[in-house]
Coordinates of C-alpha atoms in Angstrom, one line a residue:
M1 CA -58.2 11.7 -25.6
A2 CA -56.1 9.2 -23.6
A3 CA -58.6 6.5 -24.2
T4 CA -58.7 7.2 -27.9
G5 CA -54.9 7.1 -28.1
S6 CA -54.7 3.8 -26.3
A7 CA -57.3 2.3 -28.7
E8 CA -55.4 3.5 -31.7
E9 CA -52.2 1.9 -30.2
V10 CA -54.0 -1.4 -29.7
A11 CA -55.4 -1.3 -33.2
E12 CA -52.0 -0.5 -34.6
V13 CA -50.4 -3.4 -32.7
A14 CA -53.1 -5.8 -33.7
E15 CA -52.8 -4.9 -37.4
R16 CA -51.4 -7.7 -39.6
F17 CA -50.0 -7.6 -43.1
S18 CA -50.2 -10.1 -46.0
L19 CA -47.5 -11.1 -48.4
S20 CA -47.6 -13.8 -51.1
V21 CA -44.2 -15.3 -50.4
F22 CA -44.0 -18.0 -53.1
A23 CA -45.7 -15.8 -55.8
T24 CA -43.1 -13.1 -55.1
L25 CA -40.3 -15.6 -55.2
R26 CA -41.5 -17.3 -58.4
D27 CA -41.7 -14.0 -60.3
A28 CA -38.3 -12.9 -59.1
Q29 CA -36.7 -16.3 -59.9
T30 CA -38.3 -16.5 -63.4
Q31 CA -37.2 -13.0 -64.4
Q32 CA -33.7 -13.0 -62.8
G33 CA -31.9 -16.0 -64.3
L34 CA -33.1 -19.1 -62.5
K35 CA -34.7 -20.4 -65.7
H36 CA -31.1 -21.1 -66.9
A37 CA -29.7 -21.9 -63.4
D38 CA -27.8 -18.6 -63.3
Y39 CA -27.5 -18.3 -59.6
V40 CA -24.9 -15.5 -59.8
R41 CA -27.3 -13.2 -61.5
Y42 CA -30.1 -14.1 -59.0
S43 CA -27.9 -13.5 -56.0
G44 CA -26.9 -10.1 -57.4
Y45 CA -30.5 -9.2 -57.9
C46 CA -31.2 -10.1 -54.2
T47 CA -28.4 -7.8 -53.1
R48 CA -29.7 -4.9 -55.2
R49 CA -33.3 -5.5 -54.0
L50 CA -32.1 -5.5 -50.4
R51 CA -30.2 -2.2 -50.9
R52 CA -33.4 -0.6 -52.3
L53 CA -35.5 -1.9 -49.4
Y54 CA -33.1 -0.6 -46.8
K55 CA -33.1 2.8 -48.4
S56 CA -36.8 3.2 -49.0
M57 CA -37.9 2.0 -45.6
G58 CA -35.1 3.8 -43.6
H59 CA -33.8 0.6 -42.2
K60 CA -30.1 1.5 -42.4
H61 CA -27.1 -0.1 -40.7
G62 CA -25.2 2.9 -39.6
K63 CA -23.5 5.8 -41.5
G64 CA -20.1 5.0 -42.7
K65 CA -19.2 2.0 -40.5
Y66 CA -21.5 -0.9 -40.7
E67 CA -23.5 -1.6 -37.5
G68 CA -26.0 -4.5 -37.8
R69 CA -29.5 -3.4 -37.0
E70 CA -32.0 -6.1 -36.0
L71 CA -35.5 -6.0 -37.4
A72 CA -37.9 -6.3 -34.5
A73 CA -41.6 -7.1 -34.7
E74 CA -42.5 -3.6 -33.5
D75 CA -40.6 -2.2 -36.5
V76 CA -42.9 -3.9 -39.1
K77 CA -45.1 -1.2 -40.5
E78 CA -45.9 -2.7 -43.9
A79 CA -45.7 -6.0 -45.8
R80 CA -42.4 -5.0 -47.5
H81 CA -40.6 -5.5 -44.2
F82 CA -41.1 -9.2 -44.6
L83 CA -39.0 -9.0 -47.8
I84 CA -35.8 -8.2 -45.9
P85 CA -35.3 -11.6 -44.3
L86 CA -36.8 -13.3 -47.4
M87 CA -34.3 -11.7 -49.8
C88 CA -31.4 -12.4 -47.4
A89 CA -32.3 -16.1 -47.3
E90 CA -32.7 -16.2 -51.1
R91 CA -29.3 -14.6 -51.6
C92 CA -27.6 -17.1 -49.3
W93 CA -29.4 -20.0 -50.9
A94 CA -28.4 -18.9 -54.4
Q95 CA -24.8 -18.5 -53.4
A96 CA -24.8 -22.0 -51.9
L97 CA -26.1 -23.5 -55.1
E98 CA -23.6 -21.6 -57.2
I99 CA -20.8 -23.0 -55.0
K100 CA -22.3 -26.5 -55.4
K101 CA -22.2 -26.1 -59.1
E102 CA -18.5 -25.2 -58.9
I103 CA -17.8 -28.3 -56.8
E104 CA -19.5 -30.5 -59.4
N105 CA -17.5 -28.9 -62.3
T106 CA -14.0 -28.9 -60.8
K107 CA -12.0 -31.0 -58.4
K108 CA -9.9 -28.1 -57.0
W109 CA -10.5 -26.8 -53.5
R110 CA -13.5 -29.1 -53.0
S111 CA -13.2 -29.3 -49.3
H112 CA -13.0 -25.5 -48.9
R113 CA -15.9 -25.0 -51.2
R114 CA -18.0 -27.6 -49.5
Q115 CA -17.5 -25.8 -46.2
H116 CA -18.3 -22.5 -47.8
M117 CA -21.6 -24.0 -49.2
A118 CA -22.5 -25.4 -45.7
K119 CA -21.9 -21.9 -44.2
K120 CA -24.2 -20.3 -46.8
L121 CA -27.0 -22.8 -46.3
R122 CA -26.9 -22.4 -42.5
R123 CA -27.2 -18.6 -42.9
A124 CA -30.1 -19.1 -45.3
T125 CA -32.0 -21.3 -42.7
K126 CA -31.2 -18.6 -40.1
W127 CA -32.8 -15.9 -42.2
A128 CA -35.8 -18.2 -42.9
D129 CA -36.3 -18.7 -39.1
E130 CA -36.2 -14.9 -38.8
L131 CA -38.9 -14.6 -41.4
V132 CA -41.1 -17.1 -39.6
R133 CA -40.7 -15.2 -36.3
L134 CA -41.7 -11.9 -37.9
C135 CA -44.7 -13.4 -39.8
A136 CA -45.9 -15.1 -36.7
A137 CA -46.0 -11.8 -34.9
R138 CA -47.2 -9.4 -37.6
A139 CA -48.5 -11.3 -40.6
T140 CA -51.8 -13.0 -41.5
T141 CA -52.3 -16.8 -41.0
R142 CA -51.7 -17.6 -44.7
T143 CA -48.5 -15.6 -44.9
A144 CA -47.2 -17.2 -41.7
M145 CA -48.0 -20.7 -43.2
E146 CA -46.1 -19.8 -46.4
A147 CA -43.1 -18.6 -44.4
E148 CA -43.2 -21.9 -42.3
A149 CA -43.3 -24.0 -45.5
Y150 CA -40.4 -22.0 -47.0
A151 CA -38.3 -22.5 -43.8
S152 CA -39.1 -26.2 -43.8
F153 CA -37.9 -26.6 -47.4
L154 CA -34.6 -24.7 -46.6
K155 CA -33.9 -26.8 -43.5
G156 CA -34.5 -30.0 -45.4
T157 CA -32.1 -28.8 -48.1
Q158 CA -29.4 -28.0 -45.5
L159 CA -29.8 -31.4 -43.8
M160 CA -29.7 -33.3 -47.1
E161 CA -26.8 -31.4 -48.8
V162 CA -24.5 -30.7 -45.8
E163 CA -25.1 -32.9 -42.8
R164 CA -26.4 -36.0 -44.7
R165 CA -29.1 -36.5 -42.0
W166 CA -31.7 -38.2 -44.1
Q167 CA -34.3 -38.8 -41.4
G168 CA -34.4 -35.1 -40.4
A169 CA -34.4 -33.9 -44.0
L170 CA -37.2 -36.3 -44.8
Q171 CA -39.3 -34.9 -41.9
H172 CA -38.8 -31.3 -43.1
F173 CA -39.6 -32.1 -46.7
L174 CA -42.8 -34.0 -45.6
Q175 CA -43.8 -31.0 -43.5
A176 CA -43.2 -28.7 -46.5
R177 CA -45.3 -30.9 -48.8
A178 CA -48.2 -31.0 -46.3
L179 CA -48.2 -27.2 -46.0
Y180 CA -48.1 -26.9 -49.8
E181 CA -51.1 -29.2 -50.1
K182 CA -53.0 -27.2 -47.4
L183 CA -52.2 -23.9 -49.1
A184 CA -53.2 -25.2 -52.5
R185 CA -56.6 -26.3 -51.1
G186 CA -57.2 -23.3 -48.9
G187 CA -57.1 -20.7 -51.7
G188 CA -60.3 -19.3 -53.2
E189 CA -60.8 -17.8 -56.6
S190 CA -58.4 -15.0 -55.8
F191 CA -55.7 -17.5 -55.1
A192 CA -56.2 -19.7 -58.2
A193 CA -52.8 -18.7 -59.7
E194 CA -51.1 -19.4 -56.4
G195 CA -52.7 -22.8 -56.2
A196 CA -50.9 -23.8 -59.5
I197 CA -47.6 -22.6 -57.9
F198 CA -48.1 -24.8 -54.9
L199 CA -48.8 -27.8 -57.1
E200 CA -45.5 -27.2 -58.9
L201 CA -43.8 -26.9 -55.5
Q202 CA -45.2 -30.3 -54.5
S203 CA -43.8 -31.9 -57.7
E204 CA -40.4 -30.3 -57.0
V205 CA -40.2 -31.6 -53.4
E206 CA -41.4 -35.1 -54.2
P207 CA -38.1 -36.3 -55.7
M208 CA -36.2 -35.1 -52.7
I209 CA -38.5 -37.1 -50.4
L210 CA -37.9 -40.2 -52.5
F211 CA -34.2 -39.6 -52.5
C212 CA -34.1 -39.3 -48.7
K213 CA -36.1 -42.5 -48.4
Y214 CA -33.6 -44.3 -50.6
Q215 CA -30.7 -43.0 -48.6
Q216 CA -32.3 -44.3 -45.5
Q217 CA -32.7 -47.8 -47.0
K218 CA -29.1 -47.7 -48.1
A219 CA -27.9 -46.8 -44.6
Q220 CA -29.9 -49.8 -43.3
G221 CA -28.4 -52.1 -45.9
T222 CA -31.8 -52.9 -47.6
S223 CA -31.4 -50.9 -50.8
K224 CA -31.1 -52.5 -54.2
L225 CA -30.0 -51.4 -57.7
S226 CA -33.6 -51.8 -58.9
D227 CA -34.8 -49.4 -56.2
L228 CA -32.3 -46.8 -57.5
Q229 CA -33.5 -47.3 -61.1
E230 CA -37.1 -46.8 -60.1
L231 CA -36.1 -43.7 -58.2
R232 CA -34.3 -42.3 -61.2
E233 CA -37.4 -42.9 -63.4
A234 CA -39.7 -41.3 -60.8
T235 CA -37.5 -38.1 -60.6
E236 CA -37.4 -37.1 -64.2
G237 CA -38.7 -33.6 -63.3
A238 CA -36.2 -33.1 -60.5
S239 CA -33.7 -30.3 -60.3
S240 CA -30.3 -30.6 -62.1
S241 CA -28.4 -30.9 -58.8
L242 CA -30.6 -33.8 -57.7
R243 CA -30.3 -35.5 -61.0
A244 CA -26.5 -35.2 -60.8
Q245 CA -26.6 -36.9 -57.4
L246 CA -28.8 -39.7 -58.7
D247 CA -26.4 -40.2 -61.7
T248 CA -23.4 -40.4 -59.2
L249 CA -25.3 -43.0 -57.1
M250 CA -26.2 -45.0 -60.2
S251 CA -22.6 -45.2 -61.4
E252 CA -21.4 -46.1 -57.9
A253 CA -24.1 -48.9 -57.6
E254 CA -23.1 -50.3 -61.0
E255 CA -19.5 -50.2 -60.1
S256 CA -20.1 -51.9 -56.8
A257 CA -22.2 -54.6 -58.5
S258 CA -19.2 -55.5 -60.5
L259 CA -16.8 -55.4 -57.6
E260 CA -14.6 -58.5 -57.5
S261 CA -11.8 -57.7 -55.1
V262 CA -10.7 -55.5 -52.2
E263 CA -7.3 -53.9 -52.2
W264 CA -5.1 -53.5 -49.1
R265 CA -1.4 -52.4 -49.1
G266 CA -1.0 -53.1 -52.8
R267 CA -2.6 -56.5 -52.7
A268 CA -5.9 -57.3 -54.3
V269 CA -7.9 -59.9 -52.3
A270 CA -10.8 -61.5 -54.2
I271 CA -14.2 -61.5 -52.6
P272 CA -14.7 -65.2 -51.8
A273 CA -18.5 -65.3 -51.5
P274 CA -21.5 -63.6 -53.3
R275 CA -23.0 -62.5 -50.0
L276 CA -19.9 -60.4 -49.3
V277 CA -20.2 -58.3 -52.5
S278 CA -22.8 -55.9 -51.3
P279 CA -21.3 -55.0 -47.9
A280 CA -17.8 -54.8 -49.3
S281 CA -19.0 -52.5 -52.1
D282 CA -20.6 -50.3 -49.4
V283 CA -17.3 -50.1 -47.7
V284 CA -15.4 -49.2 -50.9
A285 CA -18.0 -46.5 -51.8
H286 CA -17.8 -45.0 -48.3
F287 CA -14.0 -44.9 -48.6
K288 CA -14.2 -43.0 -51.8
K289 CA -16.7 -40.5 -50.3
M290 CA -14.5 -39.8 -47.3
E291 CA -11.5 -39.3 -49.6
E292 CA -13.4 -36.7 -51.6
D293 CA -14.5 -34.9 -48.4
G294 CA -10.8 -34.7 -47.3
A295 CA -9.4 -34.5 -43.8
A296 CA -10.7 -32.1 -41.2
G297 CA -8.7 -28.9 -40.5
A298 CA -6.9 -28.3 -37.2
G299 CA -9.4 -25.7 -35.9
D300 CA -12.6 -26.8 -37.8
T301 CA -14.8 -28.3 -35.1
E302 CA -17.8 -28.9 -37.4
A303 CA -15.7 -30.6 -40.1
L304 CA -14.1 -32.8 -37.4
E305 CA -17.5 -33.9 -36.1
R306 CA -18.7 -34.8 -39.6
R307 CA -15.5 -36.8 -40.1
L308 CA -16.0 -38.7 -36.9
G309 CA -19.6 -39.4 -37.8
A310 CA -18.3 -40.7 -41.2
Y311 CA -15.7 -42.9 -39.4
G312 CA -18.5 -44.3 -37.2
T313 CA -20.5 -45.3 -40.2
L314 CA -17.5 -46.9 -41.8
F315 CA -16.8 -49.0 -38.7
T316 CA -20.4 -50.2 -38.8
L317 CA -20.0 -51.3 -42.4
F318 CA -16.8 -53.1 -41.5
D319 CA -18.6 -54.9 -38.7
T320 CA -21.2 -56.0 -41.1
V321 CA -18.6 -57.4 -43.5
R322 CA -16.9 -59.3 -40.7
Q323 CA -20.2 -60.8 -39.5
V324 CA -21.0 -62.1 -42.9
A325 CA -17.5 -63.5 -43.3
Q326 CA -17.9 -65.3 -39.9
S327 CA -21.2 -66.8 -41.0
E328 CA -19.7 -68.0 -44.2
K329 CA -16.8 -69.6 -42.3
A330 CA -19.3 -71.4 -40.0
E331 CA -21.2 -72.7 -43.0
V332 CA -18.1 -74.0 -44.7
A333 CA -16.9 -75.8 -41.5
G334 CA -20.3 -77.2 -40.6
G335 CA -19.2 -80.8 -40.4
G336 CA -16.0 -80.1 -38.5
A337 CA -12.4 -79.7 -39.7
S338 CA -12.0 -83.5 -40.1
A339 CA -15.0 -83.7 -42.5
M340 CA -14.0 -80.8 -44.7
S341 CA -13.1 -81.5 -48.3
Q342 CA -10.2 -80.0 -50.1
E343 CA -12.5 -77.5 -51.8
S344 CA -14.0 -76.4 -48.4
Q345 CA -10.6 -76.0 -46.9
D346 CA -9.6 -73.7 -49.9
Q347 CA -12.7 -71.7 -49.4
R348 CA -12.0 -71.4 -45.7
R349 CA -8.5 -70.2 -46.4
R350 CA -9.8 -67.6 -48.9
L351 CA -12.3 -66.4 -46.3
E352 CA -9.6 -66.0 -43.7
E353 CA -7.4 -64.0 -46.1
F354 CA -10.3 -61.8 -47.0
E355 CA -11.1 -61.3 -43.3
R356 CA -7.5 -60.4 -42.6
C357 CA -7.6 -57.8 -45.4
V358 CA -10.8 -56.3 -44.0
S359 CA -9.3 -56.2 -40.5
G360 CA -6.2 -54.4 -41.8
L361 CA -8.4 -51.8 -43.5
M362 CA -10.4 -51.3 -40.4
L363 CA -7.4 -50.9 -38.1
E364 CA -5.8 -48.4 -40.5
S365 CA -9.0 -46.4 -40.5
K366 CA -9.0 -46.4 -36.7
V367 CA -5.4 -45.2 -36.8
R368 CA -6.4 -42.4 -39.1
R369 CA -9.3 -41.4 -37.0
N370 CA -7.1 -41.2 -33.9
L371 CA -4.5 -39.2 -35.7
E372 CA -7.1 -36.7 -36.8
L373 CA -8.2 -36.3 -33.2
I374 CA -4.7 -35.9 -32.0
Q375 CA -3.9 -33.3 -34.6
S376 CA -7.0 -31.3 -33.7
K377 CA -6.0 -31.3 -30.0
W378 CA -2.3 -30.5 -30.7
A379 CA -3.4 -27.1 -32.1
S380 CA -4.7 -26.0 -28.7
Y381 CA -2.0 -27.6 -26.6
V382 CA 0.5 -25.4 -24.7
P383 CA 3.4 -27.0 -22.9
S384 CA 3.4 -26.8 -19.1
S385 CA 6.7 -24.9 -19.2
K386 CA 5.2 -21.9 -20.9
E387 CA 3.5 -19.1 -19.1
G388 CA 0.6 -18.7 -21.5
R389 CA -1.1 -21.9 -20.5
K390 CA -4.8 -21.5 -19.6
A391 CA -7.5 -23.9 -18.3
V392 CA -9.1 -24.0 -21.7
N393 CA -6.0 -25.6 -23.3
T394 CA -5.8 -29.3 -24.0
T395 CA -4.5 -31.1 -20.9
P396 CA -1.6 -33.6 -20.8
E397 CA -4.0 -36.2 -19.5
E398 CA -6.2 -35.9 -22.6
M399 CA -3.3 -36.2 -24.9
Y400 CA -1.9 -39.2 -23.0
R401 CA -5.3 -40.9 -23.3
L402 CA -5.5 -40.3 -27.1
H403 CA -2.0 -41.7 -27.6
E404 CA -2.8 -44.8 -25.5
H405 CA -5.8 -45.6 -27.8
L406 CA -3.5 -45.0 -30.8
K407 CA -0.9 -47.4 -29.3
L408 CA -3.5 -50.2 -28.9
D409 CA -4.5 -49.8 -32.6
V410 CA -0.9 -49.9 -33.8
F411 CA -0.3 -52.9 -31.7
D412 CA -3.3 -54.7 -33.2
L413 CA -2.1 -53.8 -36.7
S414 CA 1.4 -55.2 -36.0
E415 CA -0.2 -58.5 -35.0
L416 CA -1.5 -58.9 -38.5
A417 CA 2.0 -59.1 -39.9
S418 CA 2.2 -62.8 -39.3
A419 CA 3.1 -64.0 -42.8
Q420 CA 6.6 -64.0 -44.2
G421 CA 5.9 -61.8 -47.2
A422 CA 7.7 -58.6 -48.0
E423 CA 4.5 -56.6 -47.4
D424 CA 4.1 -58.0 -43.9
E425 CA 7.8 -57.2 -43.0
A426 CA 7.3 -53.7 -44.2
L427 CA 4.2 -53.4 -42.1
Y428 CA 5.9 -54.7 -39.0
E429 CA 8.8 -52.2 -39.5
E430 CA 6.4 -49.3 -39.8
C431 CA 4.5 -50.4 -36.7
S432 CA 7.7 -50.7 -34.8
A433 CA 8.7 -47.2 -35.7
A434 CA 5.3 -45.9 -34.8
M435 CA 5.4 -47.7 -31.4
A436 CA 8.8 -46.1 -30.6
A437 CA 7.4 -42.7 -31.5
I438 CA 4.3 -43.3 -29.3
K439 CA 6.5 -44.3 -26.3
A440 CA 8.5 -41.1 -26.6
I441 CA 5.3 -39.1 -26.7
L442 CA 3.7 -40.9 -23.8
C443 CA 6.8 -40.3 -21.7
F444 CA 6.7 -36.6 -22.6
F445 CA 3.1 -36.2 -21.6
L446 CA 3.7 -38.0 -18.3
G447 CA 6.6 -35.6 -17.7
E448 CA 4.2 -32.7 -18.5
Q449 CA 1.8 -34.0 -15.8
H450 CA 4.5 -34.2 -13.2
N451 CA 5.9 -30.8 -14.3
A452 CA 2.5 -29.2 -13.9
S453 CA 2.3 -30.7 -10.3
K454 CA 5.8 -29.3 -9.4
R455 CA 7.3 -32.8 -9.1
D456 CA 10.6 -31.9 -10.7
K457 CA 12.6 -35.1 -10.1
E458 CA 9.9 -37.3 -11.7
A459 CA 9.5 -34.8 -14.6
Y460 CA 13.2 -34.7 -15.2
L461 CA 13.4 -38.5 -15.4
L462 CA 10.4 -38.8 -17.8
Y463 CA 11.7 -36.0 -20.0
N464 CA 15.1 -37.8 -20.1
R465 CA 13.4 -41.1 -21.0
A466 CA 11.5 -39.3 -23.8
V467 CA 14.8 -37.9 -25.2
D468 CA 16.2 -41.5 -25.1
H469 CA 13.2 -42.9 -27.0
G470 CA 13.6 -40.0 -29.5
G471 CA 17.2 -41.1 -30.1
A472 CA 16.1 -44.7 -30.6
L473 CA 13.4 -43.4 -32.9
E474 CA 15.8 -42.3 -35.5
E475 CA 17.0 -45.8 -36.2
A476 CA 13.5 -47.2 -36.1
S477 CA 12.1 -44.6 -38.4
A478 CA 15.0 -45.2 -40.8
R479 CA 13.7 -48.8 -41.1
G480 CA 10.1 -47.8 -41.4
R481 CA 10.5 -44.8 -43.6
G482 CA 8.1 -44.2 -46.4
S483 CA 4.9 -44.8 -44.4
E484 CA 2.2 -42.3 -45.2
L485 CA 0.0 -43.7 -42.5
F486 CA 2.4 -43.0 -39.6
A487 CA 4.1 -39.9 -41.0
P488 CA 2.1 -37.5 -38.6
I489 CA 3.0 -39.5 -35.5
L490 CA 6.7 -39.6 -36.5
K491 CA 6.6 -35.8 -37.0
S492 CA 5.0 -35.3 -33.6
A493 CA 7.7 -37.5 -32.0
E494 CA 10.4 -35.2 -33.5
D495 CA 8.6 -32.1 -32.0
V496 CA 8.2 -33.9 -28.7
S497 CA 11.9 -34.7 -28.6
S498 CA 12.9 -31.0 -28.8
L499 CA 10.2 -30.1 -26.2
S500 CA 11.5 -32.8 -23.9
R501 CA 15.0 -31.3 -24.0
I502 CA 13.6 -27.9 -23.1
G503 CA 11.5 -29.4 -20.3
R504 CA 14.4 -31.5 -19.0
C505 CA 16.5 -28.4 -18.6
I506 CA 13.8 -26.5 -16.8
A507 CA 13.0 -29.3 -14.5
H508 CA 16.7 -29.8 -13.6
A509 CA 17.1 -26.1 -12.9
R510 CA 14.1 -26.0 -10.7
A511 CA 15.1 -29.1 -8.8
C512 CA 18.6 -27.5 -8.2
V513 CA 16.9 -24.4 -6.7
V514 CA 14.5 -26.3 -4.5
A515 CA 17.0 -28.9 -3.2
P516 CA 19.1 -26.6 -0.9
A517 CA 15.9 -25.3 0.7
L518 CA 14.7 -28.8 1.4
D519 CA 18.1 -29.7 2.8
R520 CA 18.0 -26.7 5.1
A521 CA 14.5 -27.6 6.2
A522 CA 15.7 -31.2 6.9
R523 CA 18.7 -30.0 8.9
G524 CA 16.4 -27.7 10.9
G525 CA 14.1 -30.6 11.6
D526 CA 17.1 -32.7 12.8
S527 CA 18.3 -30.0 15.1
L528 CA 14.8 -29.7 16.6
E529 CA 14.6 -33.4 17.1
S530 CA 18.0 -33.5 18.7
A531 CA 16.9 -30.8 21.1
G532 CA 13.9 -32.8 22.0
K533 CA 11.4 -30.5 20.4
A534 CA 10.4 -32.6 17.4
M535 CA 6.8 -33.8 17.5
L536 CA 5.8 -37.2 16.1
L537 CA 2.4 -38.1 14.7
L538 CA 2.4 -41.5 16.4
E539 CA 2.8 -39.8 19.7
N540 CA 0.3 -37.1 19.1
L541 CA -2.7 -38.8 17.4
S542 CA -5.2 -36.7 19.4
E543 CA -4.1 -33.5 17.7
A544 CA -5.9 -32.3 14.6
S545 CA -2.9 -30.7 12.8
S546 CA -0.7 -31.5 9.9
F547 CA 2.5 -33.3 10.4
V548 CA 3.7 -33.4 6.8
G549 CA 6.0 -30.7 5.4
H550 CA 6.8 -29.1 8.8
P551 CA 10.5 -29.1 9.9
G552 CA 9.6 -29.6 13.5
R553 CA 7.0 -32.4 13.0
K554 CA 7.4 -35.9 11.7
V555 CA 5.1 -38.8 11.1
C556 CA 7.5 -41.2 12.8
A557 CA 11.2 -41.3 13.8
L558 CA 13.4 -42.8 11.1
P559 CA 15.5 -44.7 12.1
P560 CA 13.6 -45.5 15.3
T561 CA 15.5 -44.9 18.6
L562 CA 17.2 -48.0 20.1
E563 CA 16.1 -49.3 23.5
L564 CA 18.0 -51.6 26.0
L565 CA 16.1 -54.9 26.5
P566 CA 17.1 -57.3 29.4
C567 CA 18.0 -60.8 28.4
Q568 CA 17.9 -64.1 30.3
P569 CA 21.2 -65.5 31.7
F570 CA 22.6 -68.5 29.8
L571 CA 25.1 -71.2 30.6
L572 CA 27.8 -72.5 28.3
D573 CA 28.2 -76.2 29.3
T574 CA 30.0 -77.2 26.2
A575 CA 33.5 -77.0 27.9
I576 CA 32.7 -79.3 30.9
D577 CA 34.1 -82.4 29.2
H578 CA 37.4 -80.6 28.6
I579 CA 38.1 -79.3 32.2
E580 CA 40.8 -81.0 34.2
Y581 CA 39.9 -81.2 37.9
P582 CA 42.7 -81.6 40.7
E583 CA 43.2 -85.0 42.3
V584 CA 42.0 -85.4 46.0
P585 CA 43.2 -88.6 48.1
T586 CA 40.3 -90.9 49.1
E587 CA 41.6 -91.8 52.7
K588 CA 42.0 -88.2 53.8
T589 CA 38.5 -87.5 52.6
R590 CA 37.0 -90.4 54.6
A591 CA 39.0 -89.6 57.8
K592 CA 37.7 -86.1 57.8
E593 CA 34.1 -87.1 57.2
R594 CA 34.0 -89.9 59.8
P595 CA 34.0 -87.8 63.1
R596 CA 31.3 -85.7 61.7
E597 CA 29.1 -88.7 61.1
V598 CA 29.6 -90.0 64.6
A599 CA 28.9 -86.7 66.2
S600 CA 25.7 -86.4 64.3
E601 CA 24.5 -89.9 65.4
G602 CA 25.2 -89.1 69.1
V603 CA 23.2 -85.9 69.0
G604 CA 20.3 -87.7 67.4
Q605 CA 20.2 -90.5 70.1
S606 CA 20.4 -88.0 73.0
I607 CA 17.4 -86.1 71.7
L608 CA 15.4 -89.2 71.1
G609 CA 16.2 -90.6 74.6
G610 CA 15.0 -87.4 76.2
V611 CA 11.7 -87.4 74.4
T612 CA 11.0 -91.1 75.3
S613 CA 11.8 -90.7 79.0
M614 CA 9.5 -87.7 79.2
F615 CA 6.5 -89.6 78.1
G616 CA 7.4 -92.9 79.6
W617 CA 8.1 -94.6 76.4
G618 CA 10.9 -97.2 76.2
S619 CA 10.8 -98.3 79.9
K620 CA 11.1 -101.9 80.6

């Protein structure tokens, strides 16, 4: 009996179920409103179908309060279990396309709706992956292949619509097309109707493949208007949303082809060379696209990452324009400045003015990029004087680094204000106000670093300097008022000024509390030193102990003790010439010296005579 039971369990585990995924979806979509692009009706149908499936199969999510119940591979007892993740994915996909239709029809709340659409498409791909997992475990090979093709199509749609990753979307669409072809060929007589469905799916995915290839060529700078026209003709049977995107691209391409000037700070600068029309039009089109997307929210990390990627693409396009402008200038000045004609000099001047305009646009874009980064970090910054600060909060070092990058960009932008026009004077005033605001903010964050390290004196001085810069900022901002570009940094400087006043008071109070303790410790160290008990590091180098911060230990004696050093005797002979000596008579001196001379001569002769008589010398 045990052996029989185990065999039945093995047979039950090995049992696999079959479901025609695309045939089921095609019937439901045809009957529930997708013939007329009624995505609201279709998503409602998916919701009702899911409710019936949950009830009939007993797959409920709690009684009363909702508790999510995961569908495991062991729970699959029939083919209808595969419909649960399939209907969930279809519902999210239909809701995403309905939101996309709203975005195309109205200009209100576009950024919010685009984020909502991205969220729905991500959830659709998640449910498609769940379907692939269940089919791989409990479905037949053909059903698993259909689930994989369905998941590849949804992933390609998400990458194309939301993330704009054309290479990844192209790979998923190509994989889906290959699976469609394989499923269309692998069916026998019983799958003849499904073969026609897979042929229709191939014709639907082909325009998306061509669209992704065109976007890749456009990103590489090799696309042409004729390529877009051929793509539009080849995708006549595409979906309405894809045709709308192609119409938008066509209008942008026609507008860029007729682009004659680039505008910066209210001045239109004509494009001086035909080679600069295409890269300049790409920059203008990318600017418009970024304006439609809108700025990233303070706490939206994914939107911020997309914006940073868009800024990276924009800077690449700017570099392309500047390189073409540099090559045009080199061709104009080929024979040297002395050999240039008047026409060549005028062309060089126009190229320099155009390059200055492009540099100004690029620097302003860098400033906007840095401001978006700073605003996203400000949301999670907690001042060091507050008790709720955690390790996950933004650090003062990070904020200081971001503002340093912003200061460099503002300085480069102020360097462009070299002409004497009214626009350049206004630009210089705006940059001056922004530099004053950045100085105040930098002093504040330096004070925050010292305050976090309990260096109260340094923190107090830096907070005080931030307050001083904030006072000077009012006059500078009055001159540079009306700048939309630097409005966020001026607002941040005002907030920083109030925070600096608070931090200055806290640092001053803490320093007043700590100073008496330090004075007592210093006086205690002096008493120990006077008693002869103070230890010096220079005299105890062999000991492995700390000599910093202890009242009875010092690194060295300051000031050092004085020692008596012996000095060589010295003679002051400068007064010899001014000394008056007493007069001594000469005769008295000679009379006194004569008897001494005679006596000394007699003694010498007597000694010599004795010596000669002893040895017989001197005898006659």
